[in-house]
CSV table of C-alpha atoms in Angstrom, one decimal:
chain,number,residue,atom,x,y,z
A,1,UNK,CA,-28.8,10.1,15.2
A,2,UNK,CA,-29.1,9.4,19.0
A,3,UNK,CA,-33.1,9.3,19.9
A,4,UNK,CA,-34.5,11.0,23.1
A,5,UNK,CA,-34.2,9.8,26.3
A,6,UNK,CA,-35.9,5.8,27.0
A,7,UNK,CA,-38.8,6.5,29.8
A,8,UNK,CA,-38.1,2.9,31.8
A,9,UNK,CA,-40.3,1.8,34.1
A,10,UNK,CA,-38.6,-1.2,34.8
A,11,UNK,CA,-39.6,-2.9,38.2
A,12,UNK,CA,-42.7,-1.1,39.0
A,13,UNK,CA,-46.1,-2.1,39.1
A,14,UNK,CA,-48.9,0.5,38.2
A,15,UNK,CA,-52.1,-0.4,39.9
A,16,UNK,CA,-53.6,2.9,39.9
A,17,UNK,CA,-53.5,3.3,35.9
A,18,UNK,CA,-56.8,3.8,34.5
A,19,UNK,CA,-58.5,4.6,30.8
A,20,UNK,CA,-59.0,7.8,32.1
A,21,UNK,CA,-55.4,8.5,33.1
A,22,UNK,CA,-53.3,6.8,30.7
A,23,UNK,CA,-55.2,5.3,27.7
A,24,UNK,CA,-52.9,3.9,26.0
A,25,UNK,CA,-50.9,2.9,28.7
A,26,UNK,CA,-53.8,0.5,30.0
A,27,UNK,CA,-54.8,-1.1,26.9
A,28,UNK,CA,-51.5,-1.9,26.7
A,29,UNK,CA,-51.7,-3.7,30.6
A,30,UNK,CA,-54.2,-5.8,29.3
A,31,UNK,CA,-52.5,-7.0,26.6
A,32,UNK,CA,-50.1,-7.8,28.9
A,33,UNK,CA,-52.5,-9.6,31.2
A,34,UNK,CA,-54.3,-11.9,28.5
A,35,UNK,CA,-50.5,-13.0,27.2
A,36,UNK,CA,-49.7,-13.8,31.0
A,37,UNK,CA,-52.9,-15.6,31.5
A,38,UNK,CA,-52.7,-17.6,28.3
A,39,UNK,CA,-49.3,-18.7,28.9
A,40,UNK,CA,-49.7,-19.1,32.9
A,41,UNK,CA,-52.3,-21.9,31.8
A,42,UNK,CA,-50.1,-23.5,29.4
A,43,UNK,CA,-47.8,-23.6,32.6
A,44,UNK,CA,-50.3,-24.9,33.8
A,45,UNK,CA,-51.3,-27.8,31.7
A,46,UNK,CA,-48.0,-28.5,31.4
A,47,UNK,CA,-46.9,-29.2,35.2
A,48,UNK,CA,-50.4,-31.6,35.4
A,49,UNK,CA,-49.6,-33.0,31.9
A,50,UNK,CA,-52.9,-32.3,30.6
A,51,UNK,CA,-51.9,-32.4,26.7
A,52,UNK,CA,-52.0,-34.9,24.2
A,53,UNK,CA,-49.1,-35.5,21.7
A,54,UNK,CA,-50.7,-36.7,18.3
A,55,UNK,CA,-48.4,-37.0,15.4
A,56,UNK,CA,-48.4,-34.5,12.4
A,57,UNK,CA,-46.2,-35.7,10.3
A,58,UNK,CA,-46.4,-34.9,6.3
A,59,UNK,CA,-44.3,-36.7,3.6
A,60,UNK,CA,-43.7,-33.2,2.5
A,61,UNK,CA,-41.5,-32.2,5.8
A,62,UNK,CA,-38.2,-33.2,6.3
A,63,UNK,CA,-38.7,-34.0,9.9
A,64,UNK,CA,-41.7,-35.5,11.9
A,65,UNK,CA,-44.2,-32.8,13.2
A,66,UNK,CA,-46.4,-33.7,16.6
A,67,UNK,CA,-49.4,-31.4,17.4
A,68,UNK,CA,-49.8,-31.0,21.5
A,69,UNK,CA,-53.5,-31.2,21.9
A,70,UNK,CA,-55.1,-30.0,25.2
A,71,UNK,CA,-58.7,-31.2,25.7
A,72,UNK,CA,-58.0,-32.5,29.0
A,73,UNK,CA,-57.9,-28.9,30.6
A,74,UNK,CA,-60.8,-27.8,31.2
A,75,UNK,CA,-59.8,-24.1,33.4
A,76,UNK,CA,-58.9,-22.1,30.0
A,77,UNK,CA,-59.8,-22.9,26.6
A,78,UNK,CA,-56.7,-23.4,25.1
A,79,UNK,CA,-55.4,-23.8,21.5
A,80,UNK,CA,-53.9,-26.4,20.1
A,81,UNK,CA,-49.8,-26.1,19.4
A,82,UNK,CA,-49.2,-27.2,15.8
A,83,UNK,CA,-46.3,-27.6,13.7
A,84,UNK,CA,-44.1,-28.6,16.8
A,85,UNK,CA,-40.8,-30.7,16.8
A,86,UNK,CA,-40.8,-32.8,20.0
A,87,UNK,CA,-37.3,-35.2,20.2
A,88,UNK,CA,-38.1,-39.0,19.6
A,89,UNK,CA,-37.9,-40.1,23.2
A,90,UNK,CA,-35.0,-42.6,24.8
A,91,UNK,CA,-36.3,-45.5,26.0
A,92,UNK,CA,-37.3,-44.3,29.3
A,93,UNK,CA,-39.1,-41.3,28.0
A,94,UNK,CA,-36.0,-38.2,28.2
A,95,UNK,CA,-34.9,-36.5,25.6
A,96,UNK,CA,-31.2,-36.6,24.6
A,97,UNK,CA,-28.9,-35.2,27.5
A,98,UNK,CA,-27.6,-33.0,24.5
A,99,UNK,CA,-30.4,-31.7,23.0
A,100,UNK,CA,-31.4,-30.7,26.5
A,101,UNK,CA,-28.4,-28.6,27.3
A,102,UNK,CA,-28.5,-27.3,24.4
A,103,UNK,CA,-32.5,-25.5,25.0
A,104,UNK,CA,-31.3,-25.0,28.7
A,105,UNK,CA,-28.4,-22.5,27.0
A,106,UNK,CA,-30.7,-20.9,24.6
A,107,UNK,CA,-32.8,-19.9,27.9
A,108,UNK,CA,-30.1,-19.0,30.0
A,109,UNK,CA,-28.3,-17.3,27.4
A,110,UNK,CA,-31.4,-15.4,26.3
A,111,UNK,CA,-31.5,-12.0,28.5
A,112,UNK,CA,-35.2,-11.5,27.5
A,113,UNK,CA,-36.1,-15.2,28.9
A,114,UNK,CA,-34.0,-14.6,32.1
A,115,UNK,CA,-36.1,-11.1,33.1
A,116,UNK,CA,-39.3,-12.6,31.3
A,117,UNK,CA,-39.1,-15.9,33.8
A,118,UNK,CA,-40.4,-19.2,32.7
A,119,UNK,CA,-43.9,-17.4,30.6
A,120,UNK,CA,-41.5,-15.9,28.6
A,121,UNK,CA,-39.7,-18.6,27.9
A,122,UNK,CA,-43.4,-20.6,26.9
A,123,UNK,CA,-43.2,-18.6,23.7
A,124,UNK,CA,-40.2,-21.0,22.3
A,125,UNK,CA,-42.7,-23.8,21.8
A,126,UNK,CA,-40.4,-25.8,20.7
A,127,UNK,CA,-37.9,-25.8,23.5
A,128,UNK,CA,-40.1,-25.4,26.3
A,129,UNK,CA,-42.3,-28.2,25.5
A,130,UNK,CA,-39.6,-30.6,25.0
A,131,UNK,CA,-38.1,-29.5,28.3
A,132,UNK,CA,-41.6,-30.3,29.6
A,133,UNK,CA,-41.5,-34.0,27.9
A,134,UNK,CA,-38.2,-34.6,29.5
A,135,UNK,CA,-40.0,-33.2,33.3
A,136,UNK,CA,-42.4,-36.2,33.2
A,137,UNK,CA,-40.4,-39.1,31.8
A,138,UNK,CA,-38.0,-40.8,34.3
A,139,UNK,CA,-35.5,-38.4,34.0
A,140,UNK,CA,-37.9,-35.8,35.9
A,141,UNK,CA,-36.3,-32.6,35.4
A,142,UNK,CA,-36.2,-29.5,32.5
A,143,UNK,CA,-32.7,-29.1,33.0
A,144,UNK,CA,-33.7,-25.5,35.1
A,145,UNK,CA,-33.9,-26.4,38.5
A,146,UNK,CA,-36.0,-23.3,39.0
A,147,UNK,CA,-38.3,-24.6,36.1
A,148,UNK,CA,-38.7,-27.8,37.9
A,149,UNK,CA,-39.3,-26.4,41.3
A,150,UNK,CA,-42.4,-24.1,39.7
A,151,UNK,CA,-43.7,-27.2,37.9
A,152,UNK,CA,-43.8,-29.3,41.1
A,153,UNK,CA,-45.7,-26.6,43.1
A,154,UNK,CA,-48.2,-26.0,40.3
A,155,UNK,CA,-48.7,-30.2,40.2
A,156,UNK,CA,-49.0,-30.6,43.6
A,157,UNK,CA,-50.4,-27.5,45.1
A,158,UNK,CA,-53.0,-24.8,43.9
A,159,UNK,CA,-52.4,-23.4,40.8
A,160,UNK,CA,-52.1,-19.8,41.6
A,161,UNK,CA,-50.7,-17.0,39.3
A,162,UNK,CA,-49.1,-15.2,42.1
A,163,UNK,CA,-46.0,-17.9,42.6
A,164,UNK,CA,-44.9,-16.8,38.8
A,165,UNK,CA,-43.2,-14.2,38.1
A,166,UNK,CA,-44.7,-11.4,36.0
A,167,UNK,CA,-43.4,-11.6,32.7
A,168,UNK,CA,-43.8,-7.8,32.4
A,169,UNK,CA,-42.4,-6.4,35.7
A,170,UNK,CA,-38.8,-6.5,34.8
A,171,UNK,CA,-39.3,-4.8,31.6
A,172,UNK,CA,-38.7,-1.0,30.7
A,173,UNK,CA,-42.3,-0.8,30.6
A,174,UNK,CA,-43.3,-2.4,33.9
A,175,UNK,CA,-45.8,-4.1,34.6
A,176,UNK,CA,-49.5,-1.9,33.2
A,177,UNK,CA,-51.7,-4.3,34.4
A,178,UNK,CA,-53.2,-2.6,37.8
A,179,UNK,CA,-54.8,-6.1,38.7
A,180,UNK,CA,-52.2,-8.1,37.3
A,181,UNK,CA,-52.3,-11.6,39.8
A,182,UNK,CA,-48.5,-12.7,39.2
A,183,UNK,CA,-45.5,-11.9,41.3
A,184,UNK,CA,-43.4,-8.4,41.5
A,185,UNK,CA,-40.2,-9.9,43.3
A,186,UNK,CA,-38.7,-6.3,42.6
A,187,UNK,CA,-35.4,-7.7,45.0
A,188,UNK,CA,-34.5,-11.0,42.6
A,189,UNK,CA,-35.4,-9.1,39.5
A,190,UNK,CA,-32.9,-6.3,40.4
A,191,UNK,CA,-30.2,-9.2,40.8
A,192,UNK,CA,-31.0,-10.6,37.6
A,193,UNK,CA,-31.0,-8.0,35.8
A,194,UNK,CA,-27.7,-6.7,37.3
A,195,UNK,CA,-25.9,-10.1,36.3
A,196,UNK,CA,-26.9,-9.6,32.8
A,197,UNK,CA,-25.8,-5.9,32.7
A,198,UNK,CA,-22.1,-7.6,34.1
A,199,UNK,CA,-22.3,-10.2,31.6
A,200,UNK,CA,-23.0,-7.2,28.9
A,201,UNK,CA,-20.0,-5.4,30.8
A,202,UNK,CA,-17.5,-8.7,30.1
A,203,UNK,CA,-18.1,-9.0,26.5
A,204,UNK,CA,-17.7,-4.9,25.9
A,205,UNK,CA,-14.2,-5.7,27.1
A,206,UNK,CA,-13.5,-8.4,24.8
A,207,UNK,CA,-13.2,-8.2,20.9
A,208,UNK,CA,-16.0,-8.4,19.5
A,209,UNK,CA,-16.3,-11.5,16.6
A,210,UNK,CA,-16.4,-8.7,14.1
A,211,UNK,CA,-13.1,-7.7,14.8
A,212,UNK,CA,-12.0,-11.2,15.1
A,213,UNK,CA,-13.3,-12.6,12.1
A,214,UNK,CA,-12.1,-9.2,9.8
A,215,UNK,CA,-8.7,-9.8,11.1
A,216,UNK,CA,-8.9,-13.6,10.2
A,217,UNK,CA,-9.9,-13.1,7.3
A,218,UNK,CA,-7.4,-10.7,6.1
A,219,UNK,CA,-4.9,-13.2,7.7
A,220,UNK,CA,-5.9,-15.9,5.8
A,221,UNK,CA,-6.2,-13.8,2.6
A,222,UNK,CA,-2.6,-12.6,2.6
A,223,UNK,CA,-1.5,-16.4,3.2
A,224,UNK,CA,-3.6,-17.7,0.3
A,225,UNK,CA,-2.1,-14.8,-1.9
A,226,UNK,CA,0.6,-15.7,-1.1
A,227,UNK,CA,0.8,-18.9,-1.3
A,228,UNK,CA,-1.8,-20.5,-3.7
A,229,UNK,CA,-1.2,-23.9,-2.8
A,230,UNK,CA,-2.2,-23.5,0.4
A,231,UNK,CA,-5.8,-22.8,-0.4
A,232,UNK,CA,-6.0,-25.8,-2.7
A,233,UNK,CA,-4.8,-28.1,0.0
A,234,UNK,CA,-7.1,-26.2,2.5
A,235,UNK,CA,-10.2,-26.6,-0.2
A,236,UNK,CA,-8.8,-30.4,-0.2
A,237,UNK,CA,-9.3,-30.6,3.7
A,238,UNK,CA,-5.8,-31.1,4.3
A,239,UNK,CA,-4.4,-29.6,7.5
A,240,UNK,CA,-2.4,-26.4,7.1
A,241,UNK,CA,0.5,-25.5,9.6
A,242,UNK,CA,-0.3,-21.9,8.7
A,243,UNK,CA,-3.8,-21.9,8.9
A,244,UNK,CA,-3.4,-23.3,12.7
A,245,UNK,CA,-0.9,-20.9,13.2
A,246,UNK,CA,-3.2,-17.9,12.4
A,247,UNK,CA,-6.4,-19.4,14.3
A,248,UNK,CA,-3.8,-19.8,17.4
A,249,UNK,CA,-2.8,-16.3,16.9
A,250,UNK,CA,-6.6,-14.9,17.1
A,251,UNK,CA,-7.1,-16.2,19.7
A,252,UNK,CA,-4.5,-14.1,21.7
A,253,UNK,CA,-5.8,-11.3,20.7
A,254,UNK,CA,-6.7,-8.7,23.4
A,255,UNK,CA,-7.5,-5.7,21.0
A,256,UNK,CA,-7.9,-5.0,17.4
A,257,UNK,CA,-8.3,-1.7,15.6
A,258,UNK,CA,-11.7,-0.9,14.8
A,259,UNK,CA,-11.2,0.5,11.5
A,260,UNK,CA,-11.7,-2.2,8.7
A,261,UNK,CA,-9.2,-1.0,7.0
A,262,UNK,CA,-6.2,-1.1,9.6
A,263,UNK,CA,-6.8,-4.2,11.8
A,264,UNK,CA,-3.8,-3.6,13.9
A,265,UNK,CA,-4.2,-5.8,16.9
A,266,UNK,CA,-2.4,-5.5,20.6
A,267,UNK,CA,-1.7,-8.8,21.7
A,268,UNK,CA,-1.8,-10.7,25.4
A,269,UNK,CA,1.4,-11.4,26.4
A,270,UNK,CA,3.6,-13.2,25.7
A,271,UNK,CA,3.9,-11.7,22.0
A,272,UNK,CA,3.3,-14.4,19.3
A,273,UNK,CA,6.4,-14.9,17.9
A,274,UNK,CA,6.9,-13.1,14.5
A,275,UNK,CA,4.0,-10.5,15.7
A,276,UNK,CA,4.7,-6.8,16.3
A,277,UNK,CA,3.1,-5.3,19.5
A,278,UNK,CA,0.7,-2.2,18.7
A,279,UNK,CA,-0.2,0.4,21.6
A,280,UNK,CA,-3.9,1.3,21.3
A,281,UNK,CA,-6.3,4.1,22.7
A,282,UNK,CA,-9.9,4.2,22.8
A,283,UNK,CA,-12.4,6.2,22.1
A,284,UNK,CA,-12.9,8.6,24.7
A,285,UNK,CA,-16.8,8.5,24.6
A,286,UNK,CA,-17.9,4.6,24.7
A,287,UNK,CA,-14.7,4.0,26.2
A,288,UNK,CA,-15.1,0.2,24.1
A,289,UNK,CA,-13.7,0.7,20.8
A,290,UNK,CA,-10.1,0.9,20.3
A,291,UNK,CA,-7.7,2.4,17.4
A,292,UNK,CA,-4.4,2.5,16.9
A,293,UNK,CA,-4.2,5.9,15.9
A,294,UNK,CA,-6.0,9.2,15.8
A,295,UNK,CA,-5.4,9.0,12.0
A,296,UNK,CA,-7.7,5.2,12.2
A,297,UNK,CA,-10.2,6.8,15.0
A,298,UNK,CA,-11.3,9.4,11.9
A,299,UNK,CA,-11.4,7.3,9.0
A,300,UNK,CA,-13.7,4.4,10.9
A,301,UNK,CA,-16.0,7.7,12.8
A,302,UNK,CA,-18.6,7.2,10.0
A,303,UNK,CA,-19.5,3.9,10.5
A,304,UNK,CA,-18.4,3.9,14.6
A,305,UNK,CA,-20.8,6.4,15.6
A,306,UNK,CA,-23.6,3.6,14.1
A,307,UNK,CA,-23.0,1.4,16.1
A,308,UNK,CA,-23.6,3.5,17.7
A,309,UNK,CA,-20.9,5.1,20.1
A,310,UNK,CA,-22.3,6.3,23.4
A,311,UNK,CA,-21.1,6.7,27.0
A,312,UNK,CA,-20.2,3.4,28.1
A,313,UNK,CA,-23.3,3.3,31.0
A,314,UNK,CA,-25.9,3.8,28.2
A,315,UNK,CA,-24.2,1.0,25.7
A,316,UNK,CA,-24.8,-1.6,29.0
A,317,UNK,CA,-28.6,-0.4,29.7
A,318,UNK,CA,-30.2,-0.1,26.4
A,319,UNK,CA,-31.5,-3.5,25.6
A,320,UNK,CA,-32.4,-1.9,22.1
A,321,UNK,CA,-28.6,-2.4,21.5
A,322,UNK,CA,-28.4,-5.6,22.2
A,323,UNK,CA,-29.5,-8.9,20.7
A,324,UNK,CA,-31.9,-11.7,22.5
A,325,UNK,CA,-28.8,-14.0,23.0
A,326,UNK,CA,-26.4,-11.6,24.3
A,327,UNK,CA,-24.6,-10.2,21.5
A,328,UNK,CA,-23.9,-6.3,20.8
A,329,UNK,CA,-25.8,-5.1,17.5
A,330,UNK,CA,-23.9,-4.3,14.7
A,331,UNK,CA,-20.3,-5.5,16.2
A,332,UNK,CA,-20.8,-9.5,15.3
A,333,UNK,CA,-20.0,-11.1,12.2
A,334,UNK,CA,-22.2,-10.1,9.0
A,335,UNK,CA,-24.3,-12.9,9.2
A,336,UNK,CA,-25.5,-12.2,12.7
A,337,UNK,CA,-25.7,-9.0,12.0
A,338,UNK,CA,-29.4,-7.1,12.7
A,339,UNK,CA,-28.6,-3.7,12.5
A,340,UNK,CA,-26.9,-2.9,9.3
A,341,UNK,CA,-28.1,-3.6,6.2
């Protein structure tokens, strides 16, 4: 069942909360203010470079293990990061090119990180500090140019919370810190947030890799039934006309019944040759998931309306229905599944 209404506070900034007036909701705002300040002066440390690296390798890990040590700042009494993977350096000090795109993507990719700004992204130790190490070899940068820009103010100028961006202030809750010191850009959190709700707006349009994947798989199943000989030359790593055939084919899919059991699909034109075109409707309330028939809409209800199906508006806005990296809960492939058991 559908929960009440979310209360979002998103973009706002309570500085008249008290204990008086909302309990819970200002213990809460300092929570929220000793994360920030933790993690402004790990920022912090970081853009100066005031850390040590000091190896932690065990013989009992299968990969080398540095601990980032941080005696050398003296403004907050920081722990030590332990357990950490940091990249073995290129010989002028970057990490690999590749390794760095690939953190940059997690970052960008990750909606949470974009409206957190860069203190949320300090909670991935393990990218964030090797985007630092490859800010202050010879390759100077993170990869983010916003990242870097923030580092070189905090190096070079005062080290004031209120260039950041509240990690908070974007959030449903807002921000519940009434003296919270970092920034409430209300204007370039709006357009951040709208570009991820667009980005969640372009993959409701797509098939989902659910729907891809089931239909694959029951491709591929018929082929091998089929033909048995085909699955002992696929198992042999041997290329298979077929096989390509079907992978070419999914990917000119435009939409696939929902129901598991149907998997009729409506292809992008021009028609794969040997395919026959299916018309499709959708459901008339999320307006995402299409079926070929009003006979598939009622035998997949039971497991559509977990998904679950609401008005299209709601599906974009409700980060609860959506994982860190993008994807819808509960439509992706089994093993990226979160929401079904």
């Amino acid at each position: 069942m559908v929960g009440p209404p979310r209360r979002v506070n998103r973009f706002q900034h309570f500085k008249d909360i008290t204990p008086a007036s909302d309990r819970s909701g200002y213990e809460l705002g300092q929570k929220q203010r000793e994360t920030s300040l933790e993690q402004f002066h790990y920022l912090c440390a970081a853009s100066i470079q005031a850390f040590t690296s000091v190896d932690a390798s065990s013989r009992h890990l299968p990969f080398g293990r540095e601990e980032l040590e941080f005696s050398k700042y003296t403004d907050f009494p920081l722990k030590n990061i332990t357990d950490l993977k940091l990249h073995l350096p290129r010989p002028n000090g970057s990490v690999n090119p590749g390794d760095i795109r690939l953190y940059v993507d997690n970052f960008t990719n990750d909606w949470q990180c974009r409206e957190g700004g860069i203190l949320r992204c300090t909670y991935d130790v393990r990218a964030f500090w090797n985007l630092v190490m490859n800010f202050h070899s010879k390759a100077r940068t993170t990869g983010i140019q916003a990242f870097d820009d923030l580092l070189i103010k905090l190096k070079f100028e005062e080290r004031r919370p209120s260039i950041v961006p509240c990690q908070f202030f974007a959030r449903e809750a807002g921000c519940l810190d009434p003296e919270c010191p970092f920034l409430h850009d209300a204007e370039a959190c709006m357009r951040e947030r709208e570009a991820v709700l667009n980005e969640r707006r372009m993959k409701l349009d797509q098939v989902t890799s659910r729907e891809s994947m089931n239909w694959y798989k029951k491709e591929s199943g018929q082929l091998w039934d089929q033909f048995p000989q085909l699955k002992k030359r696929f198992m042999d790593g041997k290329r298979i006309p077929e096989e390509d055939r079907i992978r070419a084919d999914q990917r000119r899919i435009r939409r696939v019944c929902a129901n598991p059991e149907c998997l009729a699909v409506h292809w992008k034109e021009p028609v794969p040759e040997g395919r026959t075109q299916v018309d499709m409707r959708r459901c008339s309330r999320c307006a995402v998931t299409y079926y070929c028939s009003g006979e598939c809409q009622k035998k997949d209800w039971k497991r559509h309306k977990k998904e679950p199906c609401l008005p299209y508006e709601e599906l974009v806005d409700d980060d609860d229905l959506w994982g860190e990296w993008g994807q819808r809960k509960g439509t992706e492939n089994q093993m990226f599944n979160f929401s079904e058991g």
